[in-house]
Amino acid sequence: MLGIESLSYKESSVKLMEAAGREVLVLDGAMGTMIQRYGLSENDFRGERYAASDALLKGCNDALVLTRPDVIKDIHRKYLEAGAMIIETDSFNANAVSLGDYGLQHDVTALNHAAAKVAREAADEYMTQHPGAMRWVAGSVGPTSKSLTMGQGIDDPSAGVVDWDLLTETYIEQMKALIEGGVDALLIETIYDGLNAKAAIWAARRAMEIVGVRVPLMLSVTLTESGRTLSGQTLEAIIASMSFGEPMSIGLNCGFGADAMMKYVEALQPYPYAVSVYPNAGLPNEMGEYDETPSMMADKIRVMLQRRWVNIVGGCCGTTPQHIKALAELCKQYAPRVVPEVEPEMTLAGLEPLCVTPRLNFVNVGERCNVAGSRKFLRLIKEGNIDEAIDIARNQVDAGAQIIDINMDDAMLDARACMTSFLSRIGVEPDVARVPVMIDSSDWNVVIGGLKCVQGRPIVNSISLKEGEESFIKKARDIKEMGAAVVVMAFDEKGQADTFERRIEVCDRAYRLLTGKVGFKGCDIVFDPNVLAVATGIEEHADYALDFIRAVEWIKSNLPGAKVSGGVSNLSFSFRGNNSVREAMHALFLYHAIAKGMDMAIVNAAAIMPVDDISDELREAIDDVLLNRSHDATERLVAIAEKIKSGNVTVAAESPSEEPSLTPDKRVERMLVKGVVDGMERNLSDAMAMLGSAVKVIEGPLMAGMNSVGEMFGAGKMFLPQVVKSARTMKQAVAWLTPFIERERRGKVSSKAGKMVIATVKGDV
Ligand code: THG
């Protein structure tokens, strides 16, 4: 391994990581609250160094490490005496973006060196005076006041552009100086934007490489009252975004006090990191003061300790050495949380997480935000009609797309600019940004540009061995270090793999390189063994689909954790213009490939057809093509396709709402399964007449329909988009029946309603 993996941790850092498993570690309290107590003047903040500064520096706490180091050291000492085991450097805002407010952006290195030095001295002196006691220094790294995610969505050039490159540059300078100054850990805290956090983590790892010293990362998130970050991510989503940092701890700070944190501390329990929590001293009062006393705060933290939920405890805004003293006494009485070991799983994220487990059955990636795959999307991008282009993304998510693929590769476009601006815009559209993105480009420059503006955990689509191992490894490393998962196309120096043997040969080689040389986890690799067009009339293409399906099976049983994906619409290029045949081909192809373990596919989420809707004749013909079962398979499929085009053969059976052979209840059931809304009211009314009540319509055909949707989903015959459609139909049917149900209920003389408890599981669709 190269880069950060080759560095070993500092000795004191190793002790810190061990200690977190042995005892509850106490972190210090607020710096700002303490500084206020010293009643410092403008001149104290300026000192000699900044005497000539144009800006007023009062309030620039980070300057004091150079201008009043005695004060900062005194504060560190007080926290150590109160029982803090880890003290934080006074460097929360010591980066160029934040220091720019005071005109001190040129002094990042000196300030961070001094911040580390003064904390280091205080900790070392304490250890000398208390032999046997270990005390640690954590370098504090704040988020800056500029949100990369929210800032970039706003088209206001005058706002001053803070982007990934600028932020990482100053973060590297800051963290390099902190590490050189001797910190034992880096504490990236008050995280409110996943993209800022990713930039900080990326920079931390570069800073470690530059200095040649590895220290553990401690990550601490601040949630709003909604339980999400300010930029909209759930806790699970932001953890997925940050996990590439391989943190020692993840936790919560600031926020709304210890009470409000309780349920989120619980949510941290399943993760394989130490858990830290350092709340404010309650909520600020009207004067902006925090009035939670040390014992009040300790009582709340006690509950977390009793449940063995935490490894590191401390204080944020408003806390004082008295608070830390109370916490330190408390922590002595409890054992720390046991950090669980977990089986790694691919977790992607937008604003919400997407854990790609076999439980999901199959993940569909929306294909329509692709300038090469949708004429409409290309036109909108060319016209600069971003709003309508975003509608295409939104429609896919509405139709059930769980990830959206985005591709701007067109010779007439500045693909990098289109990619970054589109990603930035959808990043602030909550109903689109909910899902992770797949950054699709064959231009590396576009991929990197895209990665720099996504706050969630995306997948890069794609890399391959086309240009040899060196470039493959370099790109893979960059992707891993930016926190993304990866799609690998089965392509090497010899070209595109198009037989079973070539497909598995290339995937196997890529897997060895990624897991062995780059440090990728198997579960974060997605192989794409090339979905190629079949029924082209060319003999060499006859095994394309079958070999793909065989390759899926081989990859799933030979490359641990690896996922398989493919661009399904490629399959049917020879039937362009005949969407019903294309959709039937896609559905059957997916049916076979998913049965062998295919995990995801790039599809038109709005147009996946249930396999059982395909007429027997068409299904037989398509299967013959896909599985290469007969020599005249293509000819027969072409012939049927012609008939379908001219309207002689239907793809699906009759529309269930009209089918005369069915009784009304059966019609309702079938309509629900197919998600058909047209004609529903008439059929509901007929079914009600037939069954005698609205409740019976729900309990009978509607429930039966939902059950078969569930069964078909489980059997891989139906996918999320169709389930969503059925669920919508159900909702509409119930809404239509509700007034009748109420009337029926009122009609009953004395109906004693019992109590009913219903429940669902987290993540239920
Ligand atoms: N593997 C990976 N990524 C991919 C592909 C793949 N990305 C691109 C592509 N292939 C998958 N996406 C599409 C998107 C659209 C179509 C096919 C594949 C498509 N579009 C219609 C057509 O060309 O007939 C256009 C319809 C329209 O203009 O509206 O078929 O294989 N990793």
mmCIF file of C-alpha atoms in Angstrom, residues 1 465 469 472-473 488 504-520 522 525 527 554-555 557-560 562:
data_model
loop_
_atom_site.group_PDB
_atom_site.id
_atom_site.type_symbol
_atom_site.label_atom_id
_atom_site.label_comp_id
_atom_site.label_asym_id
_atom_site.label_seq_id
_atom_site.Cartn_x
_atom_site.Cartn_y
_atom_site.Cartn_z
ATOM 1 C CA MET A 1 0.000 0.000 0.000
ATOM 2 C CA LEU A 465 -7.779 -1.208 -17.078
ATOM 3 C CA GLU A 469 -2.492 -0.773 -14.286
ATOM 4 C CA PHE A 472 -6.103 2.394 -13.017
ATOM 5 C CA ILE A 473 -4.493 2.285 -9.580
ATOM 6 C CA VAL A 488 -15.220 -0.905 -12.911
ATOM 7 C CA ILE A 504 -14.117 -12.749 -15.627
ATOM 8 C CA GLU A 505 -10.419 -12.438 -16.419
ATOM 9 C CA VAL A 506 -10.583 -8.643 -16.414
ATOM 10 C CA CYS A 507 -12.834 -8.374 -13.355
ATOM 11 C CA ASP A 508 -10.657 -10.784 -11.398
ATOM 12 C CA ARG A 509 -7.515 -8.814 -12.195
ATOM 13 C CA ALA A 510 -9.151 -5.508 -11.332
ATOM 14 C CA TYR A 511 -10.441 -6.916 -8.051
ATOM 15 C CA ARG A 512 -6.961 -8.089 -7.010
ATOM 16 C CA LEU A 513 -5.491 -4.687 -7.748
ATOM 17 C CA LEU A 514 -8.220 -2.762 -5.972
ATOM 18 C CA THR A 515 -8.277 -4.838 -2.822
ATOM 19 C CA GLY A 516 -4.570 -5.680 -2.744
ATOM 20 C CA LYS A 517 -2.894 -2.492 -3.924
ATOM 21 C CA VAL A 518 -5.374 0.288 -3.321
ATOM 22 C CA GLY A 519 -7.064 -0.911 -0.159
ATOM 23 C CA PHE A 520 -10.589 -0.887 -1.568
ATOM 24 C CA GLY A 522 -14.689 -5.645 -1.815
ATOM 25 C CA ILE A 525 -16.463 -2.285 -5.910
ATOM 26 C CA PHE A 527 -18.268 -4.570 -11.682
ATOM 27 C CA TRP A 554 -19.021 -15.984 -11.405
ATOM 28 C CA ILE A 555 -18.275 -12.557 -9.912
ATOM 29 C CA SER A 557 -19.276 -16.361 -6.127
ATOM 30 C CA ASN A 558 -15.595 -15.571 -6.632
ATOM 31 C CA LEU A 559 -14.975 -11.927 -5.725
ATOM 32 C CA PRO A 560 -16.075 -11.464 -2.108
ATOM 33 C CA ALA A 562 -18.193 -7.246 -5.080
#
